[in-house]
Coordinates of C-alpha atoms and ligand atoms in Angstrom, one line a residue:
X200 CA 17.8 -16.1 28.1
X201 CA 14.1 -16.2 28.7
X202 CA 11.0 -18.3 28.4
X203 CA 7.7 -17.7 26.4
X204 CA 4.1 -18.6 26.5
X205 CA 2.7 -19.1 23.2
X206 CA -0.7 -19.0 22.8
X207 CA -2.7 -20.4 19.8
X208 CA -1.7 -24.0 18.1
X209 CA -2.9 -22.9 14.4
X210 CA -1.2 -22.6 11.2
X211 CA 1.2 -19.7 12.4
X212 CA 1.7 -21.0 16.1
X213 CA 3.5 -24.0 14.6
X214 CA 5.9 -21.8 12.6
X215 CA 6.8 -19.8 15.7
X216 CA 7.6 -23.1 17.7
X217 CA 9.5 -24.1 15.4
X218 CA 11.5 -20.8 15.0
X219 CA 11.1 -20.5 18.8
X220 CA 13.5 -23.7 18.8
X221 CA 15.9 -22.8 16.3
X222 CA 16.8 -19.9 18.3
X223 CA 17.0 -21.6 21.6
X224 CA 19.4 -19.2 22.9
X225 CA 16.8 -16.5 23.4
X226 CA 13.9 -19.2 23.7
X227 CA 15.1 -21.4 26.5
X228 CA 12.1 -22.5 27.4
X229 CA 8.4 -21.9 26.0
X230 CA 5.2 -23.4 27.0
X231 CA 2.4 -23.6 24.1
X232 CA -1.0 -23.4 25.1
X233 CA -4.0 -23.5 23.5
X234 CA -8.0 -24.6 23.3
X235 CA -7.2 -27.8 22.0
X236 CA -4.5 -29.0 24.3
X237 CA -4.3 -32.1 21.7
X238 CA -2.3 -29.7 18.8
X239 CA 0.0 -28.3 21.5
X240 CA 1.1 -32.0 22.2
X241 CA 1.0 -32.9 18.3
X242 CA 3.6 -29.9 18.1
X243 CA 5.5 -30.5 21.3
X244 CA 6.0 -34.1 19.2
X245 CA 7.3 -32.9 16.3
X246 CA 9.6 -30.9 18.0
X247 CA 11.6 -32.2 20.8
X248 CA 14.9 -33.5 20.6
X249 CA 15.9 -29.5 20.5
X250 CA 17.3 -27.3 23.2
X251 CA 14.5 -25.4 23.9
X252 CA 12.5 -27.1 26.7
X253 CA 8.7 -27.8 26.0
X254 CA 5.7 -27.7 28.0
X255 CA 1.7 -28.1 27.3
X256 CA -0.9 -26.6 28.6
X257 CA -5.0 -26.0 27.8
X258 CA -6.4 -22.3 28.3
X259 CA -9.4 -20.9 27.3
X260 CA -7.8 -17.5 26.0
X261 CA -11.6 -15.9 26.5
X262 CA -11.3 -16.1 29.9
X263 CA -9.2 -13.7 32.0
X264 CA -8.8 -15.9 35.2
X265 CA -7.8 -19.2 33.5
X266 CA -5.1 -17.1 31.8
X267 CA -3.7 -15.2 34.6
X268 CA -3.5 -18.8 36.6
X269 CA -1.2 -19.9 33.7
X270 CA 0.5 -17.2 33.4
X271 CA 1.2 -17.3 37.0
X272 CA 1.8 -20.3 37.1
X273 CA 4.4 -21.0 33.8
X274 CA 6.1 -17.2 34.9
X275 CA 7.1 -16.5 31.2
X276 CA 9.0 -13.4 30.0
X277 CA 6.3 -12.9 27.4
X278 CA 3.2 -13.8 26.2
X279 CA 2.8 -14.4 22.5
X280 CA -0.7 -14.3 21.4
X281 CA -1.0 -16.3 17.9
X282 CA -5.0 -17.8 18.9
X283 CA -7.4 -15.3 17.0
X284 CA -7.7 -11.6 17.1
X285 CA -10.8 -12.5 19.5
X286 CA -8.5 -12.9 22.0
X287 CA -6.5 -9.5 22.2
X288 CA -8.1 -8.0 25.4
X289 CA -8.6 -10.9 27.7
X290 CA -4.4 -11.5 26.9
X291 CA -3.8 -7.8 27.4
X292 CA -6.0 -8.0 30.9
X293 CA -4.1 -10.8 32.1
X294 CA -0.6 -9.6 31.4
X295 CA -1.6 -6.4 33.2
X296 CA -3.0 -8.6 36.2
X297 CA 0.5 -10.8 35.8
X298 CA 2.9 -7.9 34.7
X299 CA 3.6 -9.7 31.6
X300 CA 5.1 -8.4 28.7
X301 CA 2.3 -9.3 25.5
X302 CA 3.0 -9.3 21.6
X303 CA 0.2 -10.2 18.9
X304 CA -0.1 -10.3 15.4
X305 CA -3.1 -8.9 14.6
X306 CA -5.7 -6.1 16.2
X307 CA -8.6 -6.9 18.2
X308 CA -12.1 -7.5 16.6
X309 CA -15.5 -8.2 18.8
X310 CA -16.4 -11.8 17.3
X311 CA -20.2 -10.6 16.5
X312 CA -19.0 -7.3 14.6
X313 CA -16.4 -7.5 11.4
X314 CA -14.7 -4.6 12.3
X315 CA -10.9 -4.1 13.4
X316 CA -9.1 -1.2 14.6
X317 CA -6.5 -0.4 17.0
X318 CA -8.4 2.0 19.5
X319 CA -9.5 -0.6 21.8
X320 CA -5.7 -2.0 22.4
X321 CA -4.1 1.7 22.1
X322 CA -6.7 2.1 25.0
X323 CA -4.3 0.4 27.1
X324 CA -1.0 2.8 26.6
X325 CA -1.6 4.3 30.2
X326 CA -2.2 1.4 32.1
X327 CA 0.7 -1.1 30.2
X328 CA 3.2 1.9 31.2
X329 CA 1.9 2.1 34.4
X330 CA 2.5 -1.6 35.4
X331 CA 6.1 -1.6 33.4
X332 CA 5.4 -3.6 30.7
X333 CA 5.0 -3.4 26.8
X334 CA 2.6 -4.5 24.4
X335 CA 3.8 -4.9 20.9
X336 CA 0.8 -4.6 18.4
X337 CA 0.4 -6.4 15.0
X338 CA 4.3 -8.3 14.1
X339 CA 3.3 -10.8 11.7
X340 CA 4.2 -9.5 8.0
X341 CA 1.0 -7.3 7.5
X342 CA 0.8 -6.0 9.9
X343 CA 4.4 -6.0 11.2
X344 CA 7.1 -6.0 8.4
X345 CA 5.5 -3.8 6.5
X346 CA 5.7 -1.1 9.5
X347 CA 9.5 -2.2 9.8
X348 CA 9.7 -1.6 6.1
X349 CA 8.3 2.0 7.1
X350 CA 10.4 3.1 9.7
X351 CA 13.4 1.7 7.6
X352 CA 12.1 3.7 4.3
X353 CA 11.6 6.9 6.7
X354 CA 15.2 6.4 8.5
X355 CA 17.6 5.9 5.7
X356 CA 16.0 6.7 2.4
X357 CA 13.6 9.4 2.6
X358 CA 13.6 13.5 4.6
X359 CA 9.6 13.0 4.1
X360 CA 7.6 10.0 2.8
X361 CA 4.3 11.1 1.1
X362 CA 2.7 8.1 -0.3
X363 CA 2.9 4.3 0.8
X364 CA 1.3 1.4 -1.3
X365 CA 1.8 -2.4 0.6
X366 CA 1.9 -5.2 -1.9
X367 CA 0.5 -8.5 -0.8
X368 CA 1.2 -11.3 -3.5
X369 CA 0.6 -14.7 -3.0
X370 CA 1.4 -16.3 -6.0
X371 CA 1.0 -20.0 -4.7
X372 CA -1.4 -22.6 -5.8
X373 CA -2.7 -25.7 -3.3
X374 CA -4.8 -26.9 -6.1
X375 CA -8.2 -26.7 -4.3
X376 CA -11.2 -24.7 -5.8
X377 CA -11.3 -22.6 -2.7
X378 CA -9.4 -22.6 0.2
X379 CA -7.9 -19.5 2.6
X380 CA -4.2 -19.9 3.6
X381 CA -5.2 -18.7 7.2
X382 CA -8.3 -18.5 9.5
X383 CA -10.9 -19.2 7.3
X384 CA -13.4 -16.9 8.8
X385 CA -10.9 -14.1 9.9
X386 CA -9.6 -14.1 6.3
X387 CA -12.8 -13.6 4.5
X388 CA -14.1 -11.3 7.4
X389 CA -11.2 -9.0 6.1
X390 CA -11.7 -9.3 2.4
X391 CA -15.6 -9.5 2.4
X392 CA -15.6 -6.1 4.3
X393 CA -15.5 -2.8 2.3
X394 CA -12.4 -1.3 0.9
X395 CA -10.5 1.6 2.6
X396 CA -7.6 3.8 2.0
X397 CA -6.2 6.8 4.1
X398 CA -5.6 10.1 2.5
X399 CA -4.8 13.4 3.6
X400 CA -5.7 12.8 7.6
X401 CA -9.0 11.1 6.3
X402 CA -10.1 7.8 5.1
X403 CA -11.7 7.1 1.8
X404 CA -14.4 4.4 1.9
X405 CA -14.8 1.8 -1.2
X406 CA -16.8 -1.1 -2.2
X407 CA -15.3 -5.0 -1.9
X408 CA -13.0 -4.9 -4.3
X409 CA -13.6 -1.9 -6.3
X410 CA -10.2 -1.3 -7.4
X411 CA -8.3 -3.1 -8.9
X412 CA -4.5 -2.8 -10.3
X413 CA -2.2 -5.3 -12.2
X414 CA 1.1 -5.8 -11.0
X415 CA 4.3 -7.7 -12.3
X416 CA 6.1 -9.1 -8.8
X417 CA 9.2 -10.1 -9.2
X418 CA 10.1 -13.9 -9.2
X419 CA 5.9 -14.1 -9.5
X420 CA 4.8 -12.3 -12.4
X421 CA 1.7 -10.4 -13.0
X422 CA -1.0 -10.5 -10.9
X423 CA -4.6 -9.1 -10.3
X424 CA -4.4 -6.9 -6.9
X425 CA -7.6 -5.3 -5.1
X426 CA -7.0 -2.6 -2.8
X427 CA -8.4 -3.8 0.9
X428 CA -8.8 -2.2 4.0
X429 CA -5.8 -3.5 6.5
X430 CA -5.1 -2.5 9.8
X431 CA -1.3 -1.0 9.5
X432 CA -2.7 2.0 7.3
X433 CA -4.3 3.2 10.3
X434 CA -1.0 3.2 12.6
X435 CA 1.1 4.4 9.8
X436 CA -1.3 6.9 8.8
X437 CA -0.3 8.2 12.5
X438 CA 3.6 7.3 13.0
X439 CA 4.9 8.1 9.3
X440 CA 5.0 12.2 9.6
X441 CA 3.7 13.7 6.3
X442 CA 2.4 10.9 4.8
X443 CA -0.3 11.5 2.5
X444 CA -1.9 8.4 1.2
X445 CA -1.6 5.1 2.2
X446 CA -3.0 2.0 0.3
X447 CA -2.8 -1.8 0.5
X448 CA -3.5 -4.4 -1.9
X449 CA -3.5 -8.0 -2.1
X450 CA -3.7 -10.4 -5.0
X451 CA -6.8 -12.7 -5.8
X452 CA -7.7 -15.1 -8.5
X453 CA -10.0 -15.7 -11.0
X454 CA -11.1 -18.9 -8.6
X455 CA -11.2 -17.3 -5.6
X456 CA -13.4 -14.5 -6.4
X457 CA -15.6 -16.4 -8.3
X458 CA -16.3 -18.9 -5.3
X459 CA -16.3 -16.1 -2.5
X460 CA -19.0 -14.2 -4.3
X461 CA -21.4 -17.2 -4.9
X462 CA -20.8 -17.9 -0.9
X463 CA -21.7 -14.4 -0.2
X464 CA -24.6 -14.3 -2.9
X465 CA -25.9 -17.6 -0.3
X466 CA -25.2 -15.6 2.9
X467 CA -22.6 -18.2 3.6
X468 CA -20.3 -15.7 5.0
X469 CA -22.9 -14.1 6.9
X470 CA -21.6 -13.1 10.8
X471 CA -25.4 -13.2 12.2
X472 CA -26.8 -16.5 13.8
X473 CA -29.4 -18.7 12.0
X474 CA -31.4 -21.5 13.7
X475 CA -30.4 -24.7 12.1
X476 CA -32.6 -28.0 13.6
X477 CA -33.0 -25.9 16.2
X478 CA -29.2 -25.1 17.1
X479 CA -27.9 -21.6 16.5
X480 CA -25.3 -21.5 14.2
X481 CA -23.2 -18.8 12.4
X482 CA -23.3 -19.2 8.5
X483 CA -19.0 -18.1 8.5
X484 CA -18.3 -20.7 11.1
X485 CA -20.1 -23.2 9.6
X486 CA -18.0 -22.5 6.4
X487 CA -15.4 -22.5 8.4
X488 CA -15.6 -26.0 9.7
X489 CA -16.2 -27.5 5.8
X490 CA -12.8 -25.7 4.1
X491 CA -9.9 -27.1 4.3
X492 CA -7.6 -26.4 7.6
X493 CA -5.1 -23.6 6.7
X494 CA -2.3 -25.7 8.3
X495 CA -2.6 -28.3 5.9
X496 CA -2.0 -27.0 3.4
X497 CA 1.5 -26.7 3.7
X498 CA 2.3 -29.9 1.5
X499 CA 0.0 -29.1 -1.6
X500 CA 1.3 -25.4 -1.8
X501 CA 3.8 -24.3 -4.5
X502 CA 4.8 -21.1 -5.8
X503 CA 5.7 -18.1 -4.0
X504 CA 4.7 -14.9 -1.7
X505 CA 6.1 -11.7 -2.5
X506 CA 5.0 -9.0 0.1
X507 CA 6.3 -5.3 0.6
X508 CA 6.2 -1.6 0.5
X509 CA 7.1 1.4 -2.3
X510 CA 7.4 4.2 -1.0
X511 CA 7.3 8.2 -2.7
X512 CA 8.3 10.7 -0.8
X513 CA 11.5 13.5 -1.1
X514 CA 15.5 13.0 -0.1
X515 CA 17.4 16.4 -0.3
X516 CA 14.6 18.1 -2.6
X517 CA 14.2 15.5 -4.9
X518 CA 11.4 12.9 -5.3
X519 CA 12.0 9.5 -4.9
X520 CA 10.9 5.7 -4.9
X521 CA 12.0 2.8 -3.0
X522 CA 10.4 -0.7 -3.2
X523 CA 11.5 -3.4 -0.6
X524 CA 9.9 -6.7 -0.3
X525 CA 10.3 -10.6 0.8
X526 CA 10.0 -13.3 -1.5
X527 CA 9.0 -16.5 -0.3
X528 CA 8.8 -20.1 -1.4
X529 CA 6.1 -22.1 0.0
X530 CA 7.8 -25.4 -0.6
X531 CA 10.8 -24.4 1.2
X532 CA 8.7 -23.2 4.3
X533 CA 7.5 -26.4 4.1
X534 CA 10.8 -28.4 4.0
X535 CA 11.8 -26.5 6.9
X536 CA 9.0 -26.2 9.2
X537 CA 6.2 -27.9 7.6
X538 CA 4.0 -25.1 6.7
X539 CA 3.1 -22.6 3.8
X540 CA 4.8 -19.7 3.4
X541 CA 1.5 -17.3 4.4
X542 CA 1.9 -19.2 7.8
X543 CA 5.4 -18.7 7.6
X544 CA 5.5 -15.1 7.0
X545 CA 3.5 -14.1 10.0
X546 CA 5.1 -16.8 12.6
X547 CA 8.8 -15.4 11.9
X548 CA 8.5 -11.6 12.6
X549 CA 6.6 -12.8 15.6
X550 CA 9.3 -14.7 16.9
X551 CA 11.8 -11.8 16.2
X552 CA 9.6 -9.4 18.1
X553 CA 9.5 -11.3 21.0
X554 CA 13.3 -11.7 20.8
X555 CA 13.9 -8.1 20.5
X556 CA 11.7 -7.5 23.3
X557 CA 13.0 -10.4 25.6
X558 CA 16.4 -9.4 25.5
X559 CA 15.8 -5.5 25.9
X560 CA 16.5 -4.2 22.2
X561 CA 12.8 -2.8 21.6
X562 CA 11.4 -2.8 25.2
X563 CA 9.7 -0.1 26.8
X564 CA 6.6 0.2 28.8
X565 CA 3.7 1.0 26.7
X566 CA 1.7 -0.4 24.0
X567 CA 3.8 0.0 20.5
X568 CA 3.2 -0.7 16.9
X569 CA 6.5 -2.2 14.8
X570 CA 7.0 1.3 13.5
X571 CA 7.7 2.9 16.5
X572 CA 11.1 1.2 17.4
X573 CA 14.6 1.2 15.3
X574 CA 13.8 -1.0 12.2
X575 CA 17.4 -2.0 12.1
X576 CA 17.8 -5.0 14.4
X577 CA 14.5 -6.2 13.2
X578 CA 15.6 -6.0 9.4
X579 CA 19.1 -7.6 10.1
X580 CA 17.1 -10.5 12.0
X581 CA 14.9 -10.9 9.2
X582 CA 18.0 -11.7 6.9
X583 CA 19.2 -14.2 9.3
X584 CA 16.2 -16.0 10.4
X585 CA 14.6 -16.6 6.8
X586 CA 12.8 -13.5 5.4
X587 CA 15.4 -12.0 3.3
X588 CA 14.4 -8.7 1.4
X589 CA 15.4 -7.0 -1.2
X590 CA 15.4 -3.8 -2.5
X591 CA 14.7 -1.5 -5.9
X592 CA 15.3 1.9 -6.3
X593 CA 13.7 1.9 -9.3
X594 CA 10.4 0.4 -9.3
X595 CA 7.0 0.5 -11.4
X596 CA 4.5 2.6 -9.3
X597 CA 1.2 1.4 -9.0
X598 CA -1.2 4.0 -10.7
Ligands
NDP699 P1 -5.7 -20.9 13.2 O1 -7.1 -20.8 13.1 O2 -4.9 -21.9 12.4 O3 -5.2 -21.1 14.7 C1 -5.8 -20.4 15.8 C2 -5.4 -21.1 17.1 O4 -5.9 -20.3 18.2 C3 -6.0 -22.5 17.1 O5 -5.1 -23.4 17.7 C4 -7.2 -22.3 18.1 O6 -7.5 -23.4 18.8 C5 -6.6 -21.2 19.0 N1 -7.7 -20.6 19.7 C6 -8.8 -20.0 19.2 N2 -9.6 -19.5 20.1 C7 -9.0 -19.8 21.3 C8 -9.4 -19.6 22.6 N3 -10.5 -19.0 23.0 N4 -8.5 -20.0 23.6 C9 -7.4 -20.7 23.3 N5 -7.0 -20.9 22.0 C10 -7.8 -20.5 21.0 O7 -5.2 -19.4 12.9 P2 -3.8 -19.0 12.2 O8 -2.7 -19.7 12.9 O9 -3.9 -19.0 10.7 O10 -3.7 -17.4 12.6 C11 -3.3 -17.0 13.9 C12 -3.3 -15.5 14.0 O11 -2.4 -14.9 13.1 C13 -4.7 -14.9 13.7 O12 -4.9 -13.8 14.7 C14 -4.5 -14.2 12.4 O13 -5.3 -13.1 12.2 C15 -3.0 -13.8 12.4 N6 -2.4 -13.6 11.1 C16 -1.6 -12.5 11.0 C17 -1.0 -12.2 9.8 C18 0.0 -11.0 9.7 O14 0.7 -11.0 8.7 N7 0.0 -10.1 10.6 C19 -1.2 -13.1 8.6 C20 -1.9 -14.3 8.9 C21 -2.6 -14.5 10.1 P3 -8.4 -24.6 18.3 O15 -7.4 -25.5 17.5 O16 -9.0 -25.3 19.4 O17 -9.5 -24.0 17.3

């Protein structure tokens, strides 16, 4: 059918090559691109033999001109971008410049501030509609199934939904002291930062990590979960009509906590420069480079994920609760494309995204969160491409 340009050769770029290939019938041909042209060639390695034809190429994604010569240059239907949230706005310019359709998987953040939200890529509605082409926002897991689980919840379940809470659970252990299971420094960017939750048409501010809840997962068991800030509450907040409140937690460990609070006590997660020997340096980066590499991981990791959504709200006059959710092994991920399952997660939706969008099922000009399209094509494909969920009608609520 079509041809993408991936951009990014990290822990979740691998996992949407490879799912890229195993649906070569919409993925005819892709090109992966990335800083380090070096990974794009160790994954182009791994890889052919399939039907899916694949090129190379190096791009600095920070620069607008190097990407619209690629762009130009490969002609693909679509550019995924699966490099860093950094990125966002110098992909967006360049599809604009190339008429390009663009997908992501998270929102921009400036590099020197850590702070994400969605108003500097909704900024772009006018102008992607003007040039004819569509920008879908945030279709990894979380953001991205969960806002799939939303519009499913809202379509077949529920007249109104009034409260949301997303459950992230990673219940799987890769034995080291401390280590994050994606970008280091965008990962503890996010859970460093204050906590946030959106309720009644306003959001309420906490401390890191101020509230906690304890949650039995199925196939995981019980887990300590803090509630975080995360960027889908603040598109569902909008698309969900009559929603309420809105939370989202994620499990932690004992371990983790522990570590990331002596790092923080040492300002090693610090975002402002330092001279060091007379070199500036960035205390987070600096982390970044001594922890191990997300992407290898993948053989170390066992135990599962279990991510998704319960829902309150009212069918026919009654209240009601619905909880659907993914559960994922991290060894299997492994055995089948050589990553961890958090990897995993996020590469798959993104590779269904881009398929719905490629061959016309979600595509309209614009710039779209998940939520805004028909869930059910993306729900069927996450069945048959190896996110299966399931569903309880009956499920604990989180207090
Ligand atoms: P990695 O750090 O493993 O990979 C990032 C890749 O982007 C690297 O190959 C890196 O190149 C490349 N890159 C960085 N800067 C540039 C640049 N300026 N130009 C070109 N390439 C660049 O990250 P992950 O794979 O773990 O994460 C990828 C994305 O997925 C992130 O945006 C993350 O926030 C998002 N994510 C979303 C989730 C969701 O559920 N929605 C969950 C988890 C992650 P180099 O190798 O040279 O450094």
């Amino acid at each position: 059918m079509g041809r993408a340009l991936i951009i990014g050769a990290g822990g979740v770029a691998g996992v949407v090559v490879n799912k890229c290939c195993q649906n070569s019938d919409v993925f005819e041909e892709i090109c992966i691109a990335s800083r380090t042209k070096s990974k794009c060639d160790a994954l182009k390695a791994k890889l052919d033999g399939g039907k899916t034809k694949i090129e190379t190429a190096q791009v600095n994604a920070d620069n607008v001109d190097e990407l619209i010569d690629l762009i130009n240059s490969y002609k693909p239907d679509i550019v995924m971008n699966i490099a860093l949230p950094y990125q966002d706005l110098t992909i967006m310019e360049a599809c604009l410049a190339t008429k390009t359709h663009y997908l992501d998987t998270a929102n921009y953040e400036p590099e020197d501030t850590a702070k994400f939200e969605y108003s500097w890529q909704w900024a772009y509605k006018k102008r992607f509609e003007e040039a004819g082409i569509m920008a879908l926002l945030g279709c990894g897991f979380d953001p991205g199934v969960t806002g799939v689980f939303s519009a499913y919840a809202a379509k077949h379940y529920f007249d109104e939904i009034h409260e949301i809470d997303i459950l992230d659970c990673n219940g799987g252990d890769h034995g080291y002291p401390f280590a994050t299971n994606f970008n280091p420094e965008i990962n503890i960017r996010e859970v460093s930062a204050k906590g946030s939750y959106w309720e009644n048409g306003q959001w309420v501010e906490t401390e890191p990590m101020e509230i906690k809840r304890v949650y039995n997962f199925d196939e995981v068991g019980e887990k300590d979960m803090y509630l975080l800030h995360h960027e889908e509450l603040e598109s569902l907040g909008i698309n969900i009509k009559g929603i309420k409140r809105i939370r989202f937690f994620m499990t932690f460990g004992q371990s983790y906590l522990t570590h990331l609070k002596c790092l923080e006590n040492v300002g090693m997660t610090s975002i402002e420069p330092i001279m060091y020997e007379g070199k500036e340096i960035v205390p987070l980066q600096f982390l970044k480079a001594v922890l191990p590499d997300p992407a290898s991981l993948g053989p170390r990791t066992v135990g599962k994920t279990n991510i998704g959504c319960i829902f309150k709200g009212i069918k026919d006059g009654e209240e009601k609760h619905y909880y659907v959710y993914n559960v994922c092994d991290h060894q299997e991920c492994y055995k089948e494309v050589g990553s961890q399952a958090i990897s995993y997660t996020t590469g798959v939706p993104a590779m269904i995204g881009a398929m719905l969008v490629m061959n016309g099922t979600w595509c309209k000009p614009g710039v779209y969160n998940v939520e805004e399209f028909d869930p059910d094509p993306f729900m069927e494909a996450l069945n048959k491409w190896g996110l299966p969920w399931k569903e309880n009608f009956n499920p604990v609520m989180v207090e």
